[in-house]
Short mmCIF file of C-alpha atoms and ligand atoms in Angstrom, two decimals:
data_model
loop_
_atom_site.label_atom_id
_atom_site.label_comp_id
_atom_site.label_asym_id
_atom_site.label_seq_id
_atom_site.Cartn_x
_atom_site.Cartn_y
_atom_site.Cartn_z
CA UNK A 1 2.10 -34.72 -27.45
CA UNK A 2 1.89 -38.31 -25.77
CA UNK A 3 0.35 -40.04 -23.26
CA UNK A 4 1.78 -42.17 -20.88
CA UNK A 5 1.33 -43.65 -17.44
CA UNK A 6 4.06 -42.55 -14.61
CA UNK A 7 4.93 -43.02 -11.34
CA UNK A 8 4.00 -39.77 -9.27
CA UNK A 9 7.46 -38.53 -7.29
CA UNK A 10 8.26 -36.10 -4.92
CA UNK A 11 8.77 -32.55 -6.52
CA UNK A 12 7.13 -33.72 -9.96
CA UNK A 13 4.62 -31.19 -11.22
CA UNK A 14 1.34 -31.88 -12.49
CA UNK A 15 -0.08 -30.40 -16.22
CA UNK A 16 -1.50 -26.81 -15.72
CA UNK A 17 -5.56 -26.71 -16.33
CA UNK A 18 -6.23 -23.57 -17.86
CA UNK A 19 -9.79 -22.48 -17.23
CA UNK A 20 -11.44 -19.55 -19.01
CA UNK A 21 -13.72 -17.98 -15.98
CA UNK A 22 -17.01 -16.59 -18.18
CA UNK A 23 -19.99 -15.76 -16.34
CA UNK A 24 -21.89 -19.00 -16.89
CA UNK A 25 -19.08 -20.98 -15.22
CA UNK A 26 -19.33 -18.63 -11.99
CA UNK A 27 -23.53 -18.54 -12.25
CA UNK A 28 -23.29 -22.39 -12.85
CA UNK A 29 -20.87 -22.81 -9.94
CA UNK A 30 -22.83 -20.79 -7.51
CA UNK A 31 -26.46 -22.09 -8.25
CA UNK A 32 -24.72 -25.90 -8.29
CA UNK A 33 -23.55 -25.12 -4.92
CA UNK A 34 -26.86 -24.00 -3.67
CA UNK A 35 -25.31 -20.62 -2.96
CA UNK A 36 -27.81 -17.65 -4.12
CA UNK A 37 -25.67 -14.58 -2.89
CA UNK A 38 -26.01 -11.64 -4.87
CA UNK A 39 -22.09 -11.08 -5.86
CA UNK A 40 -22.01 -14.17 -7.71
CA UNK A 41 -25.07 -13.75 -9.96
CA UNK A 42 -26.29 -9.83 -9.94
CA UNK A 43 -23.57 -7.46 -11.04
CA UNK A 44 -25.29 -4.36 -10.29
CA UNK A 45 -25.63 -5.52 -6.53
CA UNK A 46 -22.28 -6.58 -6.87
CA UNK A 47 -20.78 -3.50 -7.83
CA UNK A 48 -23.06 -1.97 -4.94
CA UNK A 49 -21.09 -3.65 -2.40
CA UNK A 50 -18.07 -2.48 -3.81
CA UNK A 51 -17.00 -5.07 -6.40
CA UNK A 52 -16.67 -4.27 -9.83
CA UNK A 53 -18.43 -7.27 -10.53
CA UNK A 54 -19.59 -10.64 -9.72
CA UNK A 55 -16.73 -13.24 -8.68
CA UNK A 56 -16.37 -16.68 -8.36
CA UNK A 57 -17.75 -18.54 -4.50
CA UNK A 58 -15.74 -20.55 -2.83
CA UNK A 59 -17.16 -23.85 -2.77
CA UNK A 60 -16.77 -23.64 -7.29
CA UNK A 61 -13.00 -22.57 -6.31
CA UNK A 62 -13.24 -25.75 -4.11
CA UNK A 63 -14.73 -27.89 -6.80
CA UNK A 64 -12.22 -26.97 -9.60
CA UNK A 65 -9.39 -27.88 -7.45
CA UNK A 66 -10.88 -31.51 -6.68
CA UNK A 67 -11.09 -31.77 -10.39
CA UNK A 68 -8.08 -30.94 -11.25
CA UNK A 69 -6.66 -33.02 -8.60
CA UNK A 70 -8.56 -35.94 -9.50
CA UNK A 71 -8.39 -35.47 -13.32
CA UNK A 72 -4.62 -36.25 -12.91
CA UNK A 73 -4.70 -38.88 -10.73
CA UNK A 74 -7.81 -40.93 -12.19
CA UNK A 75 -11.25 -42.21 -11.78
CA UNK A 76 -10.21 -44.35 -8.55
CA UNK A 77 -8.61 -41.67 -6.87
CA UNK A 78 -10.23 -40.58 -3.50
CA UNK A 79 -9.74 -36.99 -2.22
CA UNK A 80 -9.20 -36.81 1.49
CA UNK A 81 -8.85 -33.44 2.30
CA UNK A 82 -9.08 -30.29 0.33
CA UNK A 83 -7.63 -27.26 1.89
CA UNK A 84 -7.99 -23.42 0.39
CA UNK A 85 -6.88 -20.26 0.89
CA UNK A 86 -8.83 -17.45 -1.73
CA UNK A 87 -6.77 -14.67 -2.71
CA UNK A 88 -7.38 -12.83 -6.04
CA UNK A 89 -11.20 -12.81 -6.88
CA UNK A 90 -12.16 -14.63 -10.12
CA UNK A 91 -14.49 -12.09 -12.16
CA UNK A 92 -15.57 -12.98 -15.72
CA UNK A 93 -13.25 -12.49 -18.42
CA UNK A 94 -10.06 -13.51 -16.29
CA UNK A 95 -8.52 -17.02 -17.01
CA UNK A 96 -7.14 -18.91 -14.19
CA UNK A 97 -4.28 -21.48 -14.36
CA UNK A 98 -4.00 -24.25 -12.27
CA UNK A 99 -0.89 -25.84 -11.19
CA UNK A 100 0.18 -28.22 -9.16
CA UNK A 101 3.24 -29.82 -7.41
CA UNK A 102 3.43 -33.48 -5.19
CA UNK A 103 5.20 -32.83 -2.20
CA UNK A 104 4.66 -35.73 -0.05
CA UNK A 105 4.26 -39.18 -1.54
CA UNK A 106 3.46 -42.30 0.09
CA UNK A 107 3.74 -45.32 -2.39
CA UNK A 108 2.84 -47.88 0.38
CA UNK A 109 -0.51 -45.83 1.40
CA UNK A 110 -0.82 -44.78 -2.15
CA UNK A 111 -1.09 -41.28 -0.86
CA UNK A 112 -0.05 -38.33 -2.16
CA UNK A 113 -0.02 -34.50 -0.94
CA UNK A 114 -0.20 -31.96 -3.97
CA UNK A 115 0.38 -28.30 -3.33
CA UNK A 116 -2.02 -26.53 -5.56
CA UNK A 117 -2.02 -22.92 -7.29
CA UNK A 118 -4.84 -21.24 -9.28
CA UNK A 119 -3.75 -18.01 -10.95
CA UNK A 120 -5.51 -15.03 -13.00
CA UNK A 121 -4.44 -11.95 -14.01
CA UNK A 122 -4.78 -9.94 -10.89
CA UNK A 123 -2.48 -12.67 -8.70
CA UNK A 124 -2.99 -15.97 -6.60
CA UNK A 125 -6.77 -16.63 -6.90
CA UNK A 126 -6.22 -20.04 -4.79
CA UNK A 127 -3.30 -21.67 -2.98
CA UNK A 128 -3.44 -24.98 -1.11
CA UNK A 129 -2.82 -28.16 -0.17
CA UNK A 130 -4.68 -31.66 -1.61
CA UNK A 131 -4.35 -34.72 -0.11
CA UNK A 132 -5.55 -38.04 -2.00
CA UNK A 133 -5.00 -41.64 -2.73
CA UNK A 134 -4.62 -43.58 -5.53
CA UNK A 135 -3.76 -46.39 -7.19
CA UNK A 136 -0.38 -45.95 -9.56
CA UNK A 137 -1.72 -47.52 -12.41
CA UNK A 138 -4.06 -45.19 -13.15
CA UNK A 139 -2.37 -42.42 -12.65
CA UNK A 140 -1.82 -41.30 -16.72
CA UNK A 141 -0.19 -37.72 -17.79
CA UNK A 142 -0.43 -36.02 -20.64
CA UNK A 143 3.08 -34.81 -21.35
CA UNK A 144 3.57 -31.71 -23.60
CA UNK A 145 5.79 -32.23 -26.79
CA UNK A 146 9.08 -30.50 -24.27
CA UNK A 147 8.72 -33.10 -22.08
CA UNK A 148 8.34 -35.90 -24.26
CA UNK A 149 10.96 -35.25 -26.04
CA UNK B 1 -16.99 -14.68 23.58
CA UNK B 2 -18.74 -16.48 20.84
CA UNK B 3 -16.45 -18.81 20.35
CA UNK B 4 -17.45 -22.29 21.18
CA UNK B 5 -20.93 -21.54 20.70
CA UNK B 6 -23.15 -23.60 18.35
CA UNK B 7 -23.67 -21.63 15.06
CA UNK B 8 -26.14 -24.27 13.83
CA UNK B 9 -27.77 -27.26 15.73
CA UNK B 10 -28.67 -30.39 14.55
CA UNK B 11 -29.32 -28.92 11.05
CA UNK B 12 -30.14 -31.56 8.06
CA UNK B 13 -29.48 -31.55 4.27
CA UNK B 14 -32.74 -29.49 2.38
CA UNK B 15 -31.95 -32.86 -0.11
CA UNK B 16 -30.56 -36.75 0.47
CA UNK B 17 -27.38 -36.81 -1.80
CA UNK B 18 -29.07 -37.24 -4.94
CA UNK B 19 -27.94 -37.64 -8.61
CA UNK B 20 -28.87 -34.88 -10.55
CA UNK B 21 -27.44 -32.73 -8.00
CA UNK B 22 -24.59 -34.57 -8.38
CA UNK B 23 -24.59 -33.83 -12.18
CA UNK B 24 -25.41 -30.51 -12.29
CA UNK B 25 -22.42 -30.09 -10.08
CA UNK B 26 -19.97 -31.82 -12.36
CA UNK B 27 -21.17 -29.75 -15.62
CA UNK B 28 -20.82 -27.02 -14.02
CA UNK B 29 -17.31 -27.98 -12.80
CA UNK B 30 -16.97 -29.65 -16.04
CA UNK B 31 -15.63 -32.46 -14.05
CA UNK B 32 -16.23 -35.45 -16.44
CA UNK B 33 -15.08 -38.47 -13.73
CA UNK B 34 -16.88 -41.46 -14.34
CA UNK B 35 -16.95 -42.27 -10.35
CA UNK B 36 -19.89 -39.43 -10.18
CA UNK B 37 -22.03 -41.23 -12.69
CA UNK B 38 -23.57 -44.80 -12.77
CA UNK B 39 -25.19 -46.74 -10.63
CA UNK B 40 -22.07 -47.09 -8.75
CA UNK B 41 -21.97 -43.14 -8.40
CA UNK B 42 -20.21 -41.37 -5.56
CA UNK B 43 -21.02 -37.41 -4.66
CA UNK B 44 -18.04 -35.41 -5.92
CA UNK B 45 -16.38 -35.08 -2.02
CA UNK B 46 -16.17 -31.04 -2.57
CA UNK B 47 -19.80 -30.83 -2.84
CA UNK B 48 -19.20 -31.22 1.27
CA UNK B 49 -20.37 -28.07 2.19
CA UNK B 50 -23.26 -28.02 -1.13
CA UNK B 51 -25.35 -30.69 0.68
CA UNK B 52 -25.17 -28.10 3.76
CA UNK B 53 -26.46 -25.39 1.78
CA UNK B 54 -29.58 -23.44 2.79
CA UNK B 55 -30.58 -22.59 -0.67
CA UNK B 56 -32.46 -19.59 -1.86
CA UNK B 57 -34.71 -20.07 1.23
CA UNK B 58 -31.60 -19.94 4.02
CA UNK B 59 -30.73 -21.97 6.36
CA UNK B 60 -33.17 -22.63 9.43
CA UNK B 61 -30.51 -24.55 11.97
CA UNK B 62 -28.48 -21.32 13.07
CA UNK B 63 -28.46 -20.36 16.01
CA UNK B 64 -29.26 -17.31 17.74
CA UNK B 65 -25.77 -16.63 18.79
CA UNK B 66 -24.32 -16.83 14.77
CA UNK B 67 -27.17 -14.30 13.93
CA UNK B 68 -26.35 -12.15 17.30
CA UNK B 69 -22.48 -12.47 16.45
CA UNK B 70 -22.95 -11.37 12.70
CA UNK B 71 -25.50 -8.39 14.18
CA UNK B 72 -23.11 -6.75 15.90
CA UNK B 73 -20.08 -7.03 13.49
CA UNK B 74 -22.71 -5.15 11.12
CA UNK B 75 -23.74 -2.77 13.71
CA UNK B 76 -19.31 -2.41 13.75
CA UNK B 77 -19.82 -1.22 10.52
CA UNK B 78 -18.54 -4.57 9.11
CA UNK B 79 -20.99 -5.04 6.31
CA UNK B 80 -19.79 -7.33 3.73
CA UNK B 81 -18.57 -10.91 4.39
CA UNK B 82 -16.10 -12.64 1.81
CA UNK B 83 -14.90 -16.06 2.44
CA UNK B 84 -11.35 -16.82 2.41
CA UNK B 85 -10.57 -20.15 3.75
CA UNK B 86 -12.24 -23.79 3.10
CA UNK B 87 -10.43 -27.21 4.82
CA UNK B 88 -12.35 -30.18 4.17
CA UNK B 89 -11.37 -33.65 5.05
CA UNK B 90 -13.47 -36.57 3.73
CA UNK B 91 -13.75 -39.81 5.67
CA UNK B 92 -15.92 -41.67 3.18
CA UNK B 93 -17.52 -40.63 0.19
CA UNK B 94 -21.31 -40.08 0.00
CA UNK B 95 -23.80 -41.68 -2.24
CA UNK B 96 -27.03 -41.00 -3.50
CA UNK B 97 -29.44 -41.66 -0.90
CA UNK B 98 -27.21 -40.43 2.07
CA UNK B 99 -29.37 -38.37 4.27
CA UNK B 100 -26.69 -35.80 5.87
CA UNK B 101 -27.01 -33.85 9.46
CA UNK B 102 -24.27 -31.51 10.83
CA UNK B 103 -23.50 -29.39 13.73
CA UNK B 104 -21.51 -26.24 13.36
CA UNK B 105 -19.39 -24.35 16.07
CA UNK B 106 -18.10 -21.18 15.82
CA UNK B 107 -14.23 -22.35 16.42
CA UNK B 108 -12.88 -18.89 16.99
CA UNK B 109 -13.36 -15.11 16.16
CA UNK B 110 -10.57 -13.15 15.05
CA UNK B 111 -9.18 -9.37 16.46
CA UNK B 112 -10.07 -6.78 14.52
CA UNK B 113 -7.54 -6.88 11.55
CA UNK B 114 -6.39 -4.35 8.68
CA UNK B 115 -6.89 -6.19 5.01
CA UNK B 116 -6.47 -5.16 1.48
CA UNK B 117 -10.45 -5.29 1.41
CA UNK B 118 -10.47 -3.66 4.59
CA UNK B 119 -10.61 -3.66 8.16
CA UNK B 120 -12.96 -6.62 10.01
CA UNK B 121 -12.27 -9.67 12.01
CA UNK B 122 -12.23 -13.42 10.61
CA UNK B 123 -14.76 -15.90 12.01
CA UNK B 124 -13.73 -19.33 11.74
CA UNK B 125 -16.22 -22.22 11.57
CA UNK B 126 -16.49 -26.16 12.36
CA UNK B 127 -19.09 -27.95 10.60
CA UNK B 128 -19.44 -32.13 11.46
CA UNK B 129 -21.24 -33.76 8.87
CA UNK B 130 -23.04 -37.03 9.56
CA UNK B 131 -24.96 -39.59 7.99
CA UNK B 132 -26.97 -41.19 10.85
CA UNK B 133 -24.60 -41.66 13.73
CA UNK B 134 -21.67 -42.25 11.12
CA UNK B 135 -18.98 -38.89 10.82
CA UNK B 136 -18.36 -38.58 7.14
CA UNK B 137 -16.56 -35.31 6.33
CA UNK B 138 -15.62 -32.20 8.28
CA UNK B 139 -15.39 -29.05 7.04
CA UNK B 140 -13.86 -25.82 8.54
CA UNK B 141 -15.15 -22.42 7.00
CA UNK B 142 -13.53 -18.96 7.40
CA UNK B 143 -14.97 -15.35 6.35
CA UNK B 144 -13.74 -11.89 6.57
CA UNK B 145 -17.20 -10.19 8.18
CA UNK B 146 -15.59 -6.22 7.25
CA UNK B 147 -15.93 -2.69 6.26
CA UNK B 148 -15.27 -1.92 3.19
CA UNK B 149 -12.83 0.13 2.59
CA UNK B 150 -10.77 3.12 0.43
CA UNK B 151 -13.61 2.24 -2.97
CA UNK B 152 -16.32 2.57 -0.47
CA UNK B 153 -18.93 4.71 -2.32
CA UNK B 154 -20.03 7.60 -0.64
CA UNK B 155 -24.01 8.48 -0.56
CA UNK B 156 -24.33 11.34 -3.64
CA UNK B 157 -24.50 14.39 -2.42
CA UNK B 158 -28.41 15.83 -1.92
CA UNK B 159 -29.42 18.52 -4.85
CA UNK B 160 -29.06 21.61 -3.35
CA UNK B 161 -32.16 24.39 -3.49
CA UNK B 162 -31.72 27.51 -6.02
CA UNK B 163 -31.59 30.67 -3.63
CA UNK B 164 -31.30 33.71 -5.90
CA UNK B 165 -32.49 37.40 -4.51
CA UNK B 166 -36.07 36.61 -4.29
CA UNK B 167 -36.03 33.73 -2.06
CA UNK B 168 -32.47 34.11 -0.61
CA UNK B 169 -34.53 35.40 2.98
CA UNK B 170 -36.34 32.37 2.82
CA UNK B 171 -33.27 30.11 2.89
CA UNK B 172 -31.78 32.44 5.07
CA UNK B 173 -34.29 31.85 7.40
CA UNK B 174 -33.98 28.34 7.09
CA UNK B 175 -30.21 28.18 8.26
CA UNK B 176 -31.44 29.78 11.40
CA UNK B 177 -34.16 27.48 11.86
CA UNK B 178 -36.73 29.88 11.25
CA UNK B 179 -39.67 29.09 8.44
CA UNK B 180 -40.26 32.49 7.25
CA UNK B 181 -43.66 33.88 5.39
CA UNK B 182 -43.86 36.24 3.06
CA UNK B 183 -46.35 39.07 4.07
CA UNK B 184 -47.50 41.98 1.92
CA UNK B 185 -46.36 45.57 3.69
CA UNK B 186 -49.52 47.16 2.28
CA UNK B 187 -52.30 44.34 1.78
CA UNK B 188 -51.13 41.63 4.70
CA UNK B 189 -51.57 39.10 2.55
CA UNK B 190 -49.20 35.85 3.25
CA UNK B 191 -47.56 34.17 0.68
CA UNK B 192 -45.23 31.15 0.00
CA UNK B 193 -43.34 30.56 -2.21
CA UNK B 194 -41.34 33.83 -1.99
CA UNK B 195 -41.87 36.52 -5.08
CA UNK B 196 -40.91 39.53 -5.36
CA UNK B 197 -44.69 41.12 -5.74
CA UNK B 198 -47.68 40.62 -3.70
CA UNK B 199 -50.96 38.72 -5.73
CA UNK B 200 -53.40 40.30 -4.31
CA UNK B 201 -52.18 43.57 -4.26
CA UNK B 202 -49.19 44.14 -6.84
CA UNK B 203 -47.23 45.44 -4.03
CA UNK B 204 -43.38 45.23 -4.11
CA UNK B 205 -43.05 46.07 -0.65
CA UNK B 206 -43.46 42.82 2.16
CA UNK B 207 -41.77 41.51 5.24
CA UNK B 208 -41.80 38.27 7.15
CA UNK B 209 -43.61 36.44 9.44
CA UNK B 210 -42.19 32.94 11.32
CA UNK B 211 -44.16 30.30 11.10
CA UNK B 212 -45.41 28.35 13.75
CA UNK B 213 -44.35 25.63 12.04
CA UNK B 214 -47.50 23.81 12.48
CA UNK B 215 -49.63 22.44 9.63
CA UNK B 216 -51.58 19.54 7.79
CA UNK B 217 -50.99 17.28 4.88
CA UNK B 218 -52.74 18.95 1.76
CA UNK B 219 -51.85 16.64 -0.63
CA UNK B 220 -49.09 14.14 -1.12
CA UNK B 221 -47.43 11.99 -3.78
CA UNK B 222 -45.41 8.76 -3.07
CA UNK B 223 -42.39 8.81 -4.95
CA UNK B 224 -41.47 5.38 -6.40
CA UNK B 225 -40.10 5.39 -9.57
CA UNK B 226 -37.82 6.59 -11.02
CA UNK B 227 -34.78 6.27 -8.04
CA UNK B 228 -32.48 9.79 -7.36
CA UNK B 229 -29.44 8.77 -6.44
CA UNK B 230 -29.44 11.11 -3.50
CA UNK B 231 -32.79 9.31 -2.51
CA UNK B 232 -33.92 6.26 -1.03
CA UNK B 233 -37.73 5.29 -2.69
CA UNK B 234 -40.30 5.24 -1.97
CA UNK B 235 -41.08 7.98 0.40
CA UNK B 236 -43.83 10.70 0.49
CA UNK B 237 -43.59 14.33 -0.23
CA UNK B 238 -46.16 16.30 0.86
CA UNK B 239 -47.64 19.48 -0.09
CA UNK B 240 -48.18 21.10 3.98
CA UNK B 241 -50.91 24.03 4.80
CA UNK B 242 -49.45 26.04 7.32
CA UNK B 243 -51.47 27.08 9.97
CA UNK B 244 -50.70 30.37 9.22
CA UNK B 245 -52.40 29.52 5.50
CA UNK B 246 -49.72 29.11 3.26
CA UNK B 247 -48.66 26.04 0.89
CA UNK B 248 -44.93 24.45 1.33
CA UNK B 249 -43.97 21.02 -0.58
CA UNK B 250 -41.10 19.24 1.33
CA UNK B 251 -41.15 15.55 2.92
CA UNK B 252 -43.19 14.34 5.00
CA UNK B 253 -41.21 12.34 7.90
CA UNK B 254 -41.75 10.07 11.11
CA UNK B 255 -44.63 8.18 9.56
CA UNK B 256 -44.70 5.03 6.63
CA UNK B 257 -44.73 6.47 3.33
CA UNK B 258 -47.96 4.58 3.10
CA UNK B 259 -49.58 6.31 6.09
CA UNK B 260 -49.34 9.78 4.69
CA UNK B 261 -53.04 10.90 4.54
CA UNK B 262 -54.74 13.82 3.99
CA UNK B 263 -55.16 16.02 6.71
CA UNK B 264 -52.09 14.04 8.61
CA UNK B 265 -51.02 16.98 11.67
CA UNK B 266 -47.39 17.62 10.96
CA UNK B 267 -44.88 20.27 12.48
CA UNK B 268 -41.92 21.39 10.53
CA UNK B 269 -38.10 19.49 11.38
CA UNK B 270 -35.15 21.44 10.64
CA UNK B 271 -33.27 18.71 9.07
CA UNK B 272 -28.57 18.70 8.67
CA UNK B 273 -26.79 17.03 6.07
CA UNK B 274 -23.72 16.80 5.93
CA UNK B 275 -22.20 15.45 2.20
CA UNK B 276 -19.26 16.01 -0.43
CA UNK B 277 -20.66 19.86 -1.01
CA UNK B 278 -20.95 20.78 2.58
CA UNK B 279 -23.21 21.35 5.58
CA UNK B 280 -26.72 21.67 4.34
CA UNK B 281 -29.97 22.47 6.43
CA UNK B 282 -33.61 21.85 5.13
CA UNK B 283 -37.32 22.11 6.91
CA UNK B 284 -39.30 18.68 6.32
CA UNK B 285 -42.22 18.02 7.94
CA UNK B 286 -42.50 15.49 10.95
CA UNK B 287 -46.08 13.53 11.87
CA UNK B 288 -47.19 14.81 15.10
CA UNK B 289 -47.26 12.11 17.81
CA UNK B 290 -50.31 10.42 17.81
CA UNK B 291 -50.83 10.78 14.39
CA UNK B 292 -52.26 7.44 12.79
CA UNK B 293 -48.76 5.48 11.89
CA UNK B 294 -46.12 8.33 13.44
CA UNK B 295 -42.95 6.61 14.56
CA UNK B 296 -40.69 8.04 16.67
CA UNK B 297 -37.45 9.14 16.15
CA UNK B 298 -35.91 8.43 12.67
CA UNK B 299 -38.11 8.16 10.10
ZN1 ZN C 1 -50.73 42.94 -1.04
#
């Protein structure tokens, strides 16, 4: 493993975030997004409605992708638009993986456009599209011992 | 035809932008960025539509026509609501102490389309967010309002009564729409429910009589606890004198489980299911109009 800082480019893929979805994370994520519906905290009413349990809301999908985008790019990045599509539901037990490729770069603006994947088991949880600024300097990756070497 | 119409006016944040909120977001994100901490701290800018959020309490900006719309795709049969699309773009980021207003408008309504969830139309969105007079982030919501389909459960079927040969007239009767009494042959006495010998009497021999189908409330229990899966607590079962004298239990319809009284006038309802074992027919009792509480129509 190393860490170093890089130049973002066109094509270049960012780390994948893996992130185990347990119930607390999608009870945490609703109630920290003021959302109170029952299929993200009460399983039986859930499964009432047809789900076979609760799932992940949107706006923690939204969150996690923001993270993720801004983990990578650093503390001074600023997220200008966020754009999802949900797919796959997130239920508890599932892990999703998210990736992420840059495929618009603007050095002069400092902007960059990052197409963005979350995965689980049952398919595409979340696809879309990122698009944030930043200054190159801070923009460190953690390379895995493959690409480092 | 609801599109371009406000879905909520002039509606404000239940909370300025405030810290904890902030943090409570980030753990549960687990979103460790020092630019949402500090006294320099910034509002993670996907907590957008959080700051929007009616809360446990709901919102109280919509408008009539977002309730109206979401009415009628119910009354469609499209119950549940999943949302499937979020685009947010941020102009500048908000910071503890922002007081935020927005204005949303539904942007367009969807045909009726077949999904893997099932069938249901998407309703798209537009929410301005402001802090006074300054636009700070936009934020365009889509849901799938549908009906559920293919694992839809279906209501479990209602027990069904146990007709063997003494009561099997009774039942009979019942398909027909007929509440038959049991009457002695030699004594006259009535009697209800159906045995093969007469109480008074000892007699084996009887025929029938049809009910009026008029009576009072007896006695009644309110079922509460525990639920039947074919039933929907609480509601009241009665125990119904006949005019004619006799005793029947059934339920006791058209009136508030909680208005069920003693001495209630009821008339007997021939009541059709229909359910995974077939066509089933059963007398219940209804309130007579006027009664204290009766309701018309369904109960
Ligand atoms: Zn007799």
């Amino acid at each position: 493993m190393g860490t170093e800082t890089t130049r973002p480019a066109v094509g270049g893929a960012l780390p994948p975030l893996e992130i185990p979805i347990t119930r607390t994370l999608i009870v945490a994520g609703a109630i920290a997004s003021r959302d109170y519906q029952d299929v993200h905290h009460d399983a039986e009413l859930a499964r009432r409605k047809g789900s076979p349990d609760i799932f992940m809301n949107i706006l923690t999908t939204n969150g996690l992708v923001g993270r993720y985008i801004t983990d990578h790019f650093g503390p001074t990045a600023v997220l200008r638009k966020v754009a999802i599509r949900l797919g796959a539901p997130n239920y508890p037990g599932d892990t999703m993986v998210l990736t992420g490729r840059i495929e618009e770069l603007d050095g002069a603006a400092g902007t960059a456009t990052v197409r963005v994947v979350g995965e689980n088991s049952i398919g595409n949880h979340v696809t879309g599209t990122v698009t944030v600024t930043f200054t190159e300097a801070t923009v460190t990756v953690t390379l895995t011992d493959e690409e480092a070497s | 035809m609801y599109e371009g119409r406000p879905a909520a006016r002039a509606g404000t944040g239940k909370d300025p932008v405030n810290l904890p909120m902030i943090r409570h977001w980030c753990e549960a994100m687990g979103d460790t960025s020092p630019a949402y901490e500090g006294p320099d701290a910034v509002a993670p800018p996907t907590m957008l539509q959080a700051w929007t959020m009616g809360g446990l309490c709901g919102h109280t900006a919509r408008t009539g026509a977002y309730d109206e719309m979401l009415t009628l795709l119910d009354e469609a049969g499209c119950t549940s609501i999943v949302a499937t699309d979020c685009e947010q773009e941020y102009l500048r980021p908000l910071r503890p102490g922002d007081e935020i207003a927005f204005d949303t408008v539904i942007e367009s309504v969807s045909d009726r389309k077949t999904t893997k969830l099932g069938t249901g139309y998407f309703v798209t969105t537009r929410t301005d967010v402001r802090v006074g007079d300054e636009l700070v982030g936009t934020h365009r919501f889509r849901v799938l309002k549908y009906a559920p389909s293919g694992r839809r459960r279906k209501p479990p079927p209602r027990p069904r009564p146990v007709v063997n040969r003494d009561n099997a007239g009774f039942w009979e009767g019942v398909a027909e729409e007929r509440l038959l009494v049991q009457r002695c042959a030699d004594c006259g006495t009535l009697r209800h429910p159906w045995l093969p010998g007469c109480n008074a009497c000892g007699s084996l021999d009887w025929d029938t009589v049809e009910s009026s189908g008029e009576g009072t409330v007896h006695s009644y229990v309110v079922m509460h606890h525990p639920p039947f899966p074919a039933f929907d607590p609480p509601y009241a079962v009665g125990l119904v004198e006949l005019a004619e004298g006799v005793r029947m239990v059934s339920n006791v319809v058209g009136v508030p489980y909680d208005k069920v009284r003693i001495g209630l006038p009821v008339r007997v309802e021939f009541r059709r299911y229909e359910d995974a074992e077939g066509a089933l027919t059963l007398p219940v009792f209804r309130a007579a109009d006027g009664a204290a509480g009766a309701v018309g129509g369904e109960a």
